[in-house]
Amino acid sequence: MRRTVILLLSICFTGQIFAQANFREGFIIKNNNDTVHGWIDFKLDEQNMRYVNFMSTNDSTVQLYLPGDIFGYRLINEGKFYISREIDISEGGRQLVFLEFLVQGLKNLYYFRGNLEYYFIENSDGRLVVMSKKPDLIENYRIKEDLKYRGILNYVFKDYESIRRKTEKADFTKRSMIELTKDYHDNVCEDGTACIIFENDFKKKFIEFVYSVYGGVQFHRMLMDFDLVNQEVSTNAYSIVPEIGGQITIFSPRFSTSLGLFGELSFSRQNGVKDFFIENTYSTTYVVYDYNVSRLTGVIGLKYLFQTAGKFRPVIEAGLYERGLISPKSELDAYVTYKSTGTTRHDAYPNYFMSGIFRDGFVAAVQLDYLLENKKYIFAKVGYSRTFTVPEFYNYVPGIEEAIQLKFGYIF
């Protein structure tokens, strides 16, 4: 069942991921050095370095540019600058790509991402020195790290001793490479010209967190299967209970402006009473089931926002949940009346479903957001949840839980 749900989630969402646009203010630089301002689709590095989608105005036709078609392009607020350069690396050999221009100075620094990450340092003669780092390996229970890049850095910065010493402990990160290149320029440049750093820290800027709180009700059903007096009877215990909760969703606009990963925590009360009769030739059994618990549920899943121009925004989400019961109280009472004697026997089963305190399942929901004047949203949501597995009720046949949820909330 879990695999089926995960597969359905993938089918629903994956086809929409790459169709999303994330246009930001920027400009392209043509091969004749003319600059054209407009809007650039800001994607992940893997896409940014292979092609660029550009619009001169918000409503104009999208134009696709490949490396070599233009000199480069830049996103103004994001601090990203890409230029066309020919590189020669182990994967793909010699190829024309958009390199990310990190630092302009006495030695220029560039970045490229393929199957591996690559840094290029450009010498005064225009030659690119390439560095990469293979994934760490475990040999004889020890981690073996590829540190060849430090030897290359040592060679590149050999003419300034204090910088050369720093290369011996340099990390294979943008921050470390930028700082080394900048320090070299600041110490060696004789005319005092400052180097230009184009890169911004996208990890701090391009991950978006969205918070929401809600309240609502659950229409809960617990399917109880009893096997008493050699006769099997199925019945349902229903309850309508309040629920409160909160959710946090993580978006990465460079990946998709609509698809997000969410986590949710909710609290609700759950109670129900069910009674029924079991009758055979010899006796009549009156069964009463009564339960009252507090329920804590955690959910992790995917959320998809349908981008619209109006105030209303449809949303769908699906995920997996784990629920736990707090201070569960439940009891099953069976009153068996024998027809031959008229006597009644009372069998009590306290804490009837204690073994089902922790259970997992899936949840799916549709939601409608409404945009307020303060740029925040309120929403209404209808959801459905159901358990995967069933708890063991002593020696009886297990049961299943499911619920329809109605929620109203506010998105920060």
Short mmCIF file of C-alpha atoms in Angstrom, two decimals:
data_model
loop_
_atom_site.label_atom_id
_atom_site.label_comp_id
_atom_site.label_asym_id
_atom_site.label_seq_id
_atom_site.Cartn_x
_atom_site.Cartn_y
_atom_site.Cartn_z
CA MET A 1 0.00 0.00 0.00
CA ARG A 2 2.78 2.47 0.89
CA ARG A 3 4.54 1.87 -2.42
CA THR A 4 1.28 2.43 -4.29
CA VAL A 5 0.68 5.77 -2.55
CA ILE A 6 4.24 6.94 -3.17
CA LEU A 7 3.95 5.97 -6.84
CA LEU A 8 0.69 7.89 -7.17
CA LEU A 9 2.28 10.95 -5.56
CA SER A 10 5.14 10.77 -8.04
CA ILE A 11 2.79 10.50 -11.01
CA CYS A 12 0.66 13.42 -9.80
CA PHE A 13 3.48 15.83 -9.08
CA THR A 14 6.52 14.99 -11.17
CA GLY A 15 4.93 15.90 -14.47
CA GLN A 16 4.22 19.41 -13.19
CA ILE A 17 7.60 20.20 -11.61
CA PHE A 18 9.56 21.25 -14.66
CA ALA A 19 6.70 23.15 -16.27
CA GLN A 20 6.92 25.87 -13.64
CA ALA A 21 8.53 29.20 -14.45
CA ASN A 22 10.37 31.39 -11.98
CA PHE A 23 11.01 34.62 -13.90
CA ARG A 24 13.19 37.23 -12.17
CA GLU A 25 14.46 40.64 -13.27
CA GLY A 26 17.67 40.47 -15.30
CA PHE A 27 19.32 41.07 -18.64
CA ILE A 28 21.12 39.24 -21.41
CA ILE A 29 24.38 40.37 -23.03
CA LYS A 30 24.50 39.72 -26.75
CA ASN A 31 27.67 38.73 -28.56
CA ASN A 32 28.05 42.33 -29.82
CA ASN A 33 27.93 43.51 -26.16
CA ASP A 34 24.44 44.99 -26.48
CA THR A 35 22.42 44.60 -23.25
CA VAL A 36 18.71 43.72 -23.31
CA HIS A 37 16.80 44.04 -20.04
CA GLY A 38 13.87 41.80 -19.22
CA TRP A 39 12.95 38.70 -17.24
CA ILE A 40 14.97 35.47 -16.84
CA ASP A 41 13.65 32.08 -15.74
CA PHE A 42 15.73 31.32 -12.65
CA LYS A 43 16.16 27.55 -12.44
CA LEU A 44 18.58 25.13 -10.77
CA ASP A 45 22.26 25.29 -11.69
CA GLU A 46 21.94 22.26 -13.99
CA GLN A 47 19.40 24.12 -16.14
CA ASN A 48 20.94 27.60 -15.83
CA MET A 49 24.22 26.34 -17.25
CA ARG A 50 22.72 24.65 -20.31
CA TYR A 51 20.14 27.19 -21.51
CA VAL A 52 18.23 30.30 -20.50
CA ASN A 53 14.62 31.34 -21.06
CA PHE A 54 14.24 35.11 -21.50
CA MET A 55 11.32 37.55 -21.90
CA SER A 56 11.86 41.19 -22.78
CA THR A 57 8.53 42.07 -21.07
CA ASN A 58 6.17 40.24 -18.74
CA ASP A 59 3.77 39.33 -21.53
CA SER A 60 6.20 38.75 -24.41
CA THR A 61 7.12 35.44 -26.01
CA VAL A 62 9.70 33.36 -24.16
CA GLN A 63 13.00 33.10 -26.07
CA LEU A 64 15.42 30.22 -25.55
CA TYR A 65 19.16 30.95 -25.69
CA LEU A 66 21.91 28.34 -25.69
CA PRO A 67 25.59 28.90 -24.79
CA GLY A 68 27.18 30.74 -27.71
CA ASP A 69 23.91 32.37 -28.79
CA ILE A 70 24.65 35.16 -26.33
CA PHE A 71 27.73 36.26 -24.39
CA GLY A 72 25.97 35.78 -21.06
CA TYR A 73 23.13 36.82 -18.79
CA ARG A 74 22.65 38.15 -15.28
CA LEU A 75 19.93 38.06 -12.63
CA ILE A 76 20.01 41.44 -10.93
CA ASN A 77 18.64 40.84 -7.44
CA GLU A 78 19.91 37.29 -7.10
CA GLY A 79 23.54 38.19 -7.81
CA LYS A 80 23.93 35.48 -10.46
CA PHE A 81 26.03 36.05 -13.57
CA TYR A 82 26.57 33.44 -16.30
CA ILE A 83 28.81 33.70 -19.37
CA SER A 84 29.40 31.43 -22.36
CA ARG A 85 32.69 29.54 -22.13
CA GLU A 86 34.13 26.39 -23.61
CA ILE A 87 35.31 23.89 -21.02
CA ASP A 88 37.00 20.50 -21.14
CA ILE A 89 36.03 18.14 -18.32
CA SER A 90 35.97 14.38 -17.80
CA GLU A 91 32.20 14.15 -18.27
CA GLY A 92 31.27 15.18 -21.80
CA GLY A 93 34.73 16.34 -22.83
CA ARG A 94 35.00 19.71 -24.58
CA GLN A 95 31.67 21.56 -24.54
CA LEU A 96 30.16 25.03 -24.62
CA VAL A 97 28.24 25.95 -21.45
CA PHE A 98 27.12 28.88 -19.32
CA LEU A 99 29.69 29.11 -16.52
CA GLU A 100 28.65 30.92 -13.37
CA PHE A 101 30.96 33.89 -12.91
CA LEU A 102 31.79 34.04 -9.19
CA VAL A 103 34.70 36.47 -8.87
CA GLN A 104 36.28 38.94 -11.30
CA GLY A 105 39.80 40.01 -10.33
CA LEU A 106 43.45 39.21 -11.01
CA LYS A 107 42.29 35.63 -11.22
CA ASN A 108 38.72 35.04 -12.33
CA LEU A 109 36.71 32.28 -10.64
CA TYR A 110 33.93 30.27 -12.33
CA TYR A 111 31.63 27.44 -11.28
CA PHE A 112 29.96 24.60 -13.18
CA ARG A 113 27.73 21.78 -11.99
CA GLY A 114 27.34 18.49 -13.85
CA ASN A 115 27.50 15.03 -12.30
CA LEU A 116 30.24 16.59 -10.16
CA GLU A 117 30.94 20.18 -9.11
CA TYR A 118 33.72 22.03 -10.94
CA TYR A 119 35.60 25.25 -10.21
CA PHE A 120 37.65 27.06 -12.84
CA ILE A 121 40.35 29.62 -12.11
CA GLU A 122 41.35 31.77 -15.08
CA ASN A 123 44.98 32.85 -15.29
CA SER A 124 46.16 36.11 -16.87
CA ASP A 125 46.74 34.24 -20.16
CA GLY A 126 43.04 33.21 -20.32
CA ARG A 127 43.71 29.53 -19.57
CA LEU A 128 41.18 27.81 -17.30
CA VAL A 129 42.53 25.60 -14.52
CA VAL A 130 39.84 23.08 -13.56
CA MET A 131 39.22 21.48 -10.16
CA SER A 132 36.69 18.81 -9.15
CA LYS A 133 36.13 16.55 -6.17
CA LYS A 134 34.97 12.93 -6.26
CA PRO A 135 32.56 11.63 -3.58
CA ASP A 136 34.09 10.33 -0.36
CA LEU A 137 34.85 6.61 -0.18
CA ILE A 138 34.96 4.23 2.79
CA GLU A 139 38.00 1.94 2.80
CA ASN A 140 38.92 -0.27 5.74
CA TYR A 141 36.27 1.49 7.86
CA ARG A 142 37.85 4.87 7.16
CA ILE A 143 36.60 7.76 5.06
CA LYS A 144 38.85 8.48 2.10
CA GLU A 145 38.42 12.04 0.82
CA ASP A 146 39.49 13.31 -2.60
CA LEU A 147 41.78 16.28 -1.83
CA LYS A 148 43.50 16.71 -5.19
CA TYR A 149 41.90 20.13 -5.57
CA ARG A 150 44.07 21.47 -2.72
CA GLY A 151 47.20 20.63 -4.69
CA ILE A 152 45.83 22.56 -7.67
CA LEU A 153 44.97 25.55 -5.47
CA ASN A 154 48.47 25.40 -3.99
CA TYR A 155 49.93 25.64 -7.50
CA VAL A 156 47.58 28.44 -8.64
CA PHE A 157 48.33 30.66 -5.63
CA LYS A 158 51.98 29.67 -5.19
CA ASP A 159 53.28 33.21 -5.74
CA TYR A 160 51.71 34.55 -2.52
CA GLU A 161 52.75 32.55 0.53
CA SER A 162 49.99 33.46 3.00
CA ILE A 163 47.29 32.51 0.46
CA ARG A 164 49.15 29.34 -0.50
CA ARG A 165 49.11 28.19 3.14
CA LYS A 166 45.34 28.68 3.32
CA THR A 167 44.86 26.30 0.39
CA GLU A 168 46.12 23.41 2.53
CA LYS A 169 42.89 23.50 4.56
CA ALA A 170 40.52 24.87 1.94
CA ASP A 171 37.03 23.36 1.65
CA PHE A 172 35.50 22.46 -1.69
CA THR A 173 32.72 25.06 -1.34
CA LYS A 174 31.78 28.31 -3.04
CA ARG A 175 32.43 30.28 0.12
CA SER A 176 35.97 28.90 0.47
CA MET A 177 36.85 29.33 -3.21
CA ILE A 178 35.49 32.90 -3.31
CA GLU A 179 37.37 33.91 -0.17
CA LEU A 180 40.68 32.52 -1.47
CA THR A 181 40.33 34.28 -4.83
CA LYS A 182 39.29 37.56 -3.18
CA ASP A 183 42.16 37.42 -0.64
CA TYR A 184 44.65 36.82 -3.43
CA HIS A 185 43.38 39.82 -5.39
CA ASP A 186 43.32 42.12 -2.34
CA ASN A 187 46.91 41.25 -1.43
CA VAL A 188 48.48 41.16 -4.90
CA CYS A 189 46.64 43.90 -6.82
CA GLU A 190 48.96 46.92 -6.94
CA ASP A 191 46.55 49.63 -8.10
CA GLY A 192 44.04 49.01 -5.28
CA THR A 193 41.18 48.03 -7.61
CA ALA A 194 38.66 45.88 -5.74
CA CYS A 195 37.61 42.58 -7.23
CA ILE A 196 33.95 42.01 -8.09
CA ILE A 197 32.04 39.21 -6.35
CA PHE A 198 28.88 38.28 -8.23
CA GLU A 199 27.71 35.33 -6.12
CA ASN A 200 25.11 35.61 -3.34
CA ASP A 201 24.46 32.90 -0.79
CA PHE A 202 21.40 31.25 -2.38
CA LYS A 203 20.95 28.83 0.51
CA LYS A 204 19.85 31.74 2.67
CA LYS A 205 17.82 33.49 0.02
CA PHE A 206 16.11 30.96 -2.18
CA ILE A 207 14.49 28.59 0.29
CA GLU A 208 11.05 29.79 1.32
CA PHE A 209 9.23 28.69 4.49
CA VAL A 210 5.45 29.07 4.68
CA TYR A 211 3.59 28.58 7.97
CA SER A 212 -0.09 27.97 8.62
CA VAL A 213 -2.42 27.19 11.53
CA TYR A 214 -5.91 25.72 11.41
CA GLY A 215 -8.90 24.40 13.30
CA GLY A 216 -11.66 22.09 12.21
CA VAL A 217 -13.52 18.85 12.75
CA GLN A 218 -12.96 15.19 11.95
CA PHE A 219 -15.71 12.78 10.98
CA HIS A 220 -13.99 9.66 12.27
CA ARG A 221 -14.87 6.00 11.75
CA MET A 222 -13.27 3.02 13.46
CA LEU A 223 -14.17 -0.33 11.94
CA MET A 224 -14.23 -2.88 14.75
CA ASP A 225 -14.30 -6.60 13.92
CA PHE A 226 -15.31 -8.80 16.85
CA ASP A 227 -15.22 -12.60 17.16
CA LEU A 228 -17.40 -13.43 20.13
CA VAL A 229 -19.28 -16.63 20.94
CA ASN A 230 -17.95 -18.23 17.73
CA GLN A 231 -19.78 -15.69 15.63
CA GLU A 232 -18.10 -12.88 13.70
CA VAL A 233 -19.75 -9.49 13.58
CA SER A 234 -18.41 -6.27 12.05
CA THR A 235 -19.44 -2.85 13.25
CA ASN A 236 -18.37 0.80 13.12
CA ALA A 237 -17.71 3.25 15.93
CA TYR A 238 -18.26 6.85 14.77
CA SER A 239 -17.27 10.18 16.29
CA ILE A 240 -17.27 13.85 15.29
CA VAL A 241 -14.41 15.58 17.08
CA PRO A 242 -12.61 18.96 16.97
CA GLU A 243 -9.03 19.24 15.64
CA ILE A 244 -6.34 21.93 15.79
CA GLY A 245 -2.93 21.92 14.14
CA GLY A 246 -0.16 23.67 12.27
CA GLN A 247 1.84 23.13 9.12
CA ILE A 248 5.17 24.25 7.70
CA THR A 249 5.87 24.02 3.95
CA ILE A 250 9.27 24.39 2.29
CA PHE A 251 9.46 25.75 -1.26
CA SER A 252 12.49 26.17 -3.51
CA PRO A 253 11.46 28.57 -6.30
CA ARG A 254 14.51 27.61 -8.39
CA PHE A 255 13.18 24.03 -8.39
CA SER A 256 9.46 24.77 -8.64
CA THR A 257 7.29 27.71 -7.65
CA SER A 258 4.35 25.39 -7.00
CA LEU A 259 5.66 22.16 -5.48
CA GLY A 260 6.58 22.08 -1.79
CA LEU A 261 7.42 19.64 0.97
CA PHE A 262 5.28 20.00 4.10
CA GLY A 263 5.25 18.73 7.66
CA GLU A 264 2.18 18.92 9.85
CA LEU A 265 1.27 18.29 13.48
CA SER A 266 -2.31 18.14 14.78
CA PHE A 267 -4.19 17.34 17.97
CA SER A 268 -7.74 16.04 18.33
CA ARG A 269 -10.04 14.24 20.71
CA GLN A 270 -11.56 10.96 19.65
CA ASN A 271 -14.50 9.15 21.23
CA GLY A 272 -17.20 6.75 20.22
CA VAL A 273 -19.79 4.31 21.53
CA LYS A 274 -21.26 1.32 19.72
CA ASP A 275 -23.60 -1.41 20.88
CA PHE A 276 -25.10 -4.38 19.06
CA PHE A 277 -26.56 -7.87 19.58
CA ILE A 278 -25.24 -11.27 18.59
CA GLU A 279 -27.85 -14.02 18.65
CA ASN A 280 -27.62 -17.76 18.10
CA THR A 281 -29.55 -20.87 19.13
CA TYR A 282 -28.25 -20.92 22.69
CA SER A 283 -27.71 -17.30 23.71
CA THR A 284 -28.06 -13.60 23.04
CA THR A 285 -24.97 -11.43 23.48
CA TYR A 286 -25.22 -7.69 23.98
CA VAL A 287 -21.91 -5.99 23.14
CA VAL A 288 -20.99 -2.41 24.15
CA TYR A 289 -17.78 -0.74 22.98
CA ASP A 290 -16.81 2.65 24.45
CA TYR A 291 -13.59 4.62 23.87
CA ASN A 292 -12.21 8.10 24.62
CA VAL A 293 -8.68 9.18 23.63
CA SER A 294 -6.51 12.16 22.68
CA ARG A 295 -4.87 11.83 19.29
CA LEU A 296 -1.56 13.37 18.11
CA THR A 297 -0.83 13.06 14.39
CA GLY A 298 2.30 13.92 12.41
CA VAL A 299 2.23 14.14 8.60
CA ILE A 300 4.94 14.57 5.97
CA GLY A 301 4.06 14.96 2.30
CA LEU A 302 3.96 17.00 -0.90
CA LYS A 303 1.85 20.07 -1.67
CA TYR A 304 1.07 21.55 -5.10
CA LEU A 305 -0.16 25.14 -5.63
CA PHE A 306 -2.04 25.97 -8.82
CA GLN A 307 -0.82 29.44 -9.76
CA THR A 308 -3.66 31.80 -10.68
CA ALA A 309 -4.00 35.51 -11.37
CA GLY A 310 -7.03 35.99 -9.10
CA LYS A 311 -7.52 35.91 -5.35
CA PHE A 312 -8.45 32.21 -5.25
CA ARG A 313 -5.71 29.55 -5.41
CA PRO A 314 -6.48 25.79 -5.54
CA VAL A 315 -4.11 23.47 -3.68
CA ILE A 316 -3.75 19.69 -3.46
CA GLU A 317 -1.61 17.73 -1.02
CA ALA A 318 -0.90 14.14 -0.06
CA GLY A 319 1.35 12.45 2.45
CA LEU A 320 2.05 9.77 5.00
CA TYR A 321 1.17 10.06 8.67
CA GLU A 322 1.95 8.52 12.03
CA ARG A 323 -0.56 8.91 14.83
CA GLY A 324 -0.22 8.26 18.54
CA LEU A 325 -2.84 8.06 21.27
CA ILE A 326 -2.46 9.92 24.55
CA SER A 327 -4.07 8.39 27.69
CA PRO A 328 -6.40 6.08 25.74
CA LYS A 329 -9.42 4.77 27.62
CA SER A 330 -11.47 2.00 26.05
CA GLU A 331 -13.52 -0.96 27.16
CA LEU A 332 -15.48 -3.76 25.55
CA ASP A 333 -18.32 -5.29 27.59
CA ALA A 334 -20.13 -8.44 26.49
CA TYR A 335 -23.35 -9.46 28.31
CA VAL A 336 -24.17 -13.09 27.38
CA THR A 337 -27.72 -14.21 28.23
CA TYR A 338 -28.32 -17.98 28.01
CA LYS A 339 -31.76 -18.86 26.65
CA SER A 340 -32.09 -22.13 28.57
CA THR A 341 -31.56 -20.64 32.04
CA GLY A 342 -32.15 -16.93 31.55
CA THR A 343 -28.89 -16.13 33.38
CA THR A 344 -26.47 -13.46 32.15
CA ARG A 345 -22.66 -13.49 32.16
CA HIS A 346 -20.65 -10.25 31.95
CA ASP A 347 -17.25 -10.33 30.18
CA ALA A 348 -15.21 -7.11 30.42
CA TYR A 349 -12.17 -6.29 28.28
CA PRO A 350 -10.54 -3.08 29.57
CA ASN A 351 -8.03 -1.13 27.43
CA TYR A 352 -9.32 -2.98 24.42
CA PHE A 353 -7.12 -1.39 21.75
CA MET A 354 -4.05 -0.37 23.76
CA SER A 355 -1.81 -2.27 21.30
CA GLY A 356 -2.97 0.13 18.57
CA ILE A 357 -1.52 3.27 20.20
CA PHE A 358 0.85 3.93 17.24
CA ARG A 359 -0.38 3.52 13.68
CA ASP A 360 0.57 4.83 10.24
CA GLY A 361 -1.46 5.69 7.17
CA PHE A 362 -1.94 8.10 4.27
CA VAL A 363 -3.77 11.40 3.90
CA ALA A 364 -4.93 13.40 0.86
CA ALA A 365 -6.65 16.78 0.72
CA VAL A 366 -7.92 19.54 -1.55
CA GLN A 367 -7.67 23.14 -0.40
CA LEU A 368 -8.81 26.56 -1.59
CA ASP A 369 -6.76 29.61 -0.57
CA TYR A 370 -8.09 33.19 -0.60
CA LEU A 371 -5.68 36.13 -0.86
CA LEU A 372 -6.14 38.91 1.71
CA GLU A 373 -5.21 42.57 1.39
CA ASN A 374 -2.08 42.03 3.52
CA LYS A 375 -0.81 39.44 0.99
CA LYS A 376 -1.57 36.57 3.40
CA TYR A 377 -4.08 33.79 2.79
CA ILE A 378 -6.99 32.15 4.57
CA PHE A 379 -8.04 28.68 3.45
CA ALA A 380 -10.63 25.93 3.62
CA LYS A 381 -9.57 22.30 3.25
CA VAL A 382 -11.30 18.95 2.89
CA GLY A 383 -9.17 15.86 3.52
CA TYR A 384 -9.36 12.09 3.83
CA SER A 385 -7.14 9.83 5.94
CA ARG A 386 -6.92 6.07 6.39
CA THR A 387 -4.62 3.72 8.24
CA PHE A 388 -2.32 1.28 6.44
CA THR A 389 -2.04 -1.35 9.14
CA VAL A 390 -4.46 -2.46 11.81
CA PRO A 391 -3.87 -3.00 15.53
CA GLU A 392 -4.27 -6.35 17.21
CA PHE A 393 -7.25 -6.47 19.56
CA TYR A 394 -6.25 -9.36 21.80
CA ASN A 395 -7.14 -12.41 19.70
CA TYR A 396 -9.80 -10.70 17.66
CA VAL A 397 -9.78 -9.67 14.04
CA PRO A 398 -8.12 -6.22 13.59
CA GLY A 399 -9.94 -3.01 12.66
CA ILE A 400 -9.36 -0.01 10.38
CA GLU A 401 -9.55 3.76 10.99
CA GLU A 402 -10.50 6.44 8.50
CA ALA A 403 -11.69 10.04 8.68
CA ILE A 404 -13.00 12.93 6.61
CA GLN A 405 -11.51 16.24 7.76
CA LEU A 406 -12.84 19.77 7.36
CA LYS A 407 -10.34 22.53 8.24
CA PHE A 408 -10.19 26.33 8.16
CA GLY A 409 -6.93 28.21 8.63
CA TYR A 410 -4.57 31.12 8.09
CA ILE A 411 -1.31 31.14 6.09
CA PHE A 412 1.43 33.48 7.33
#
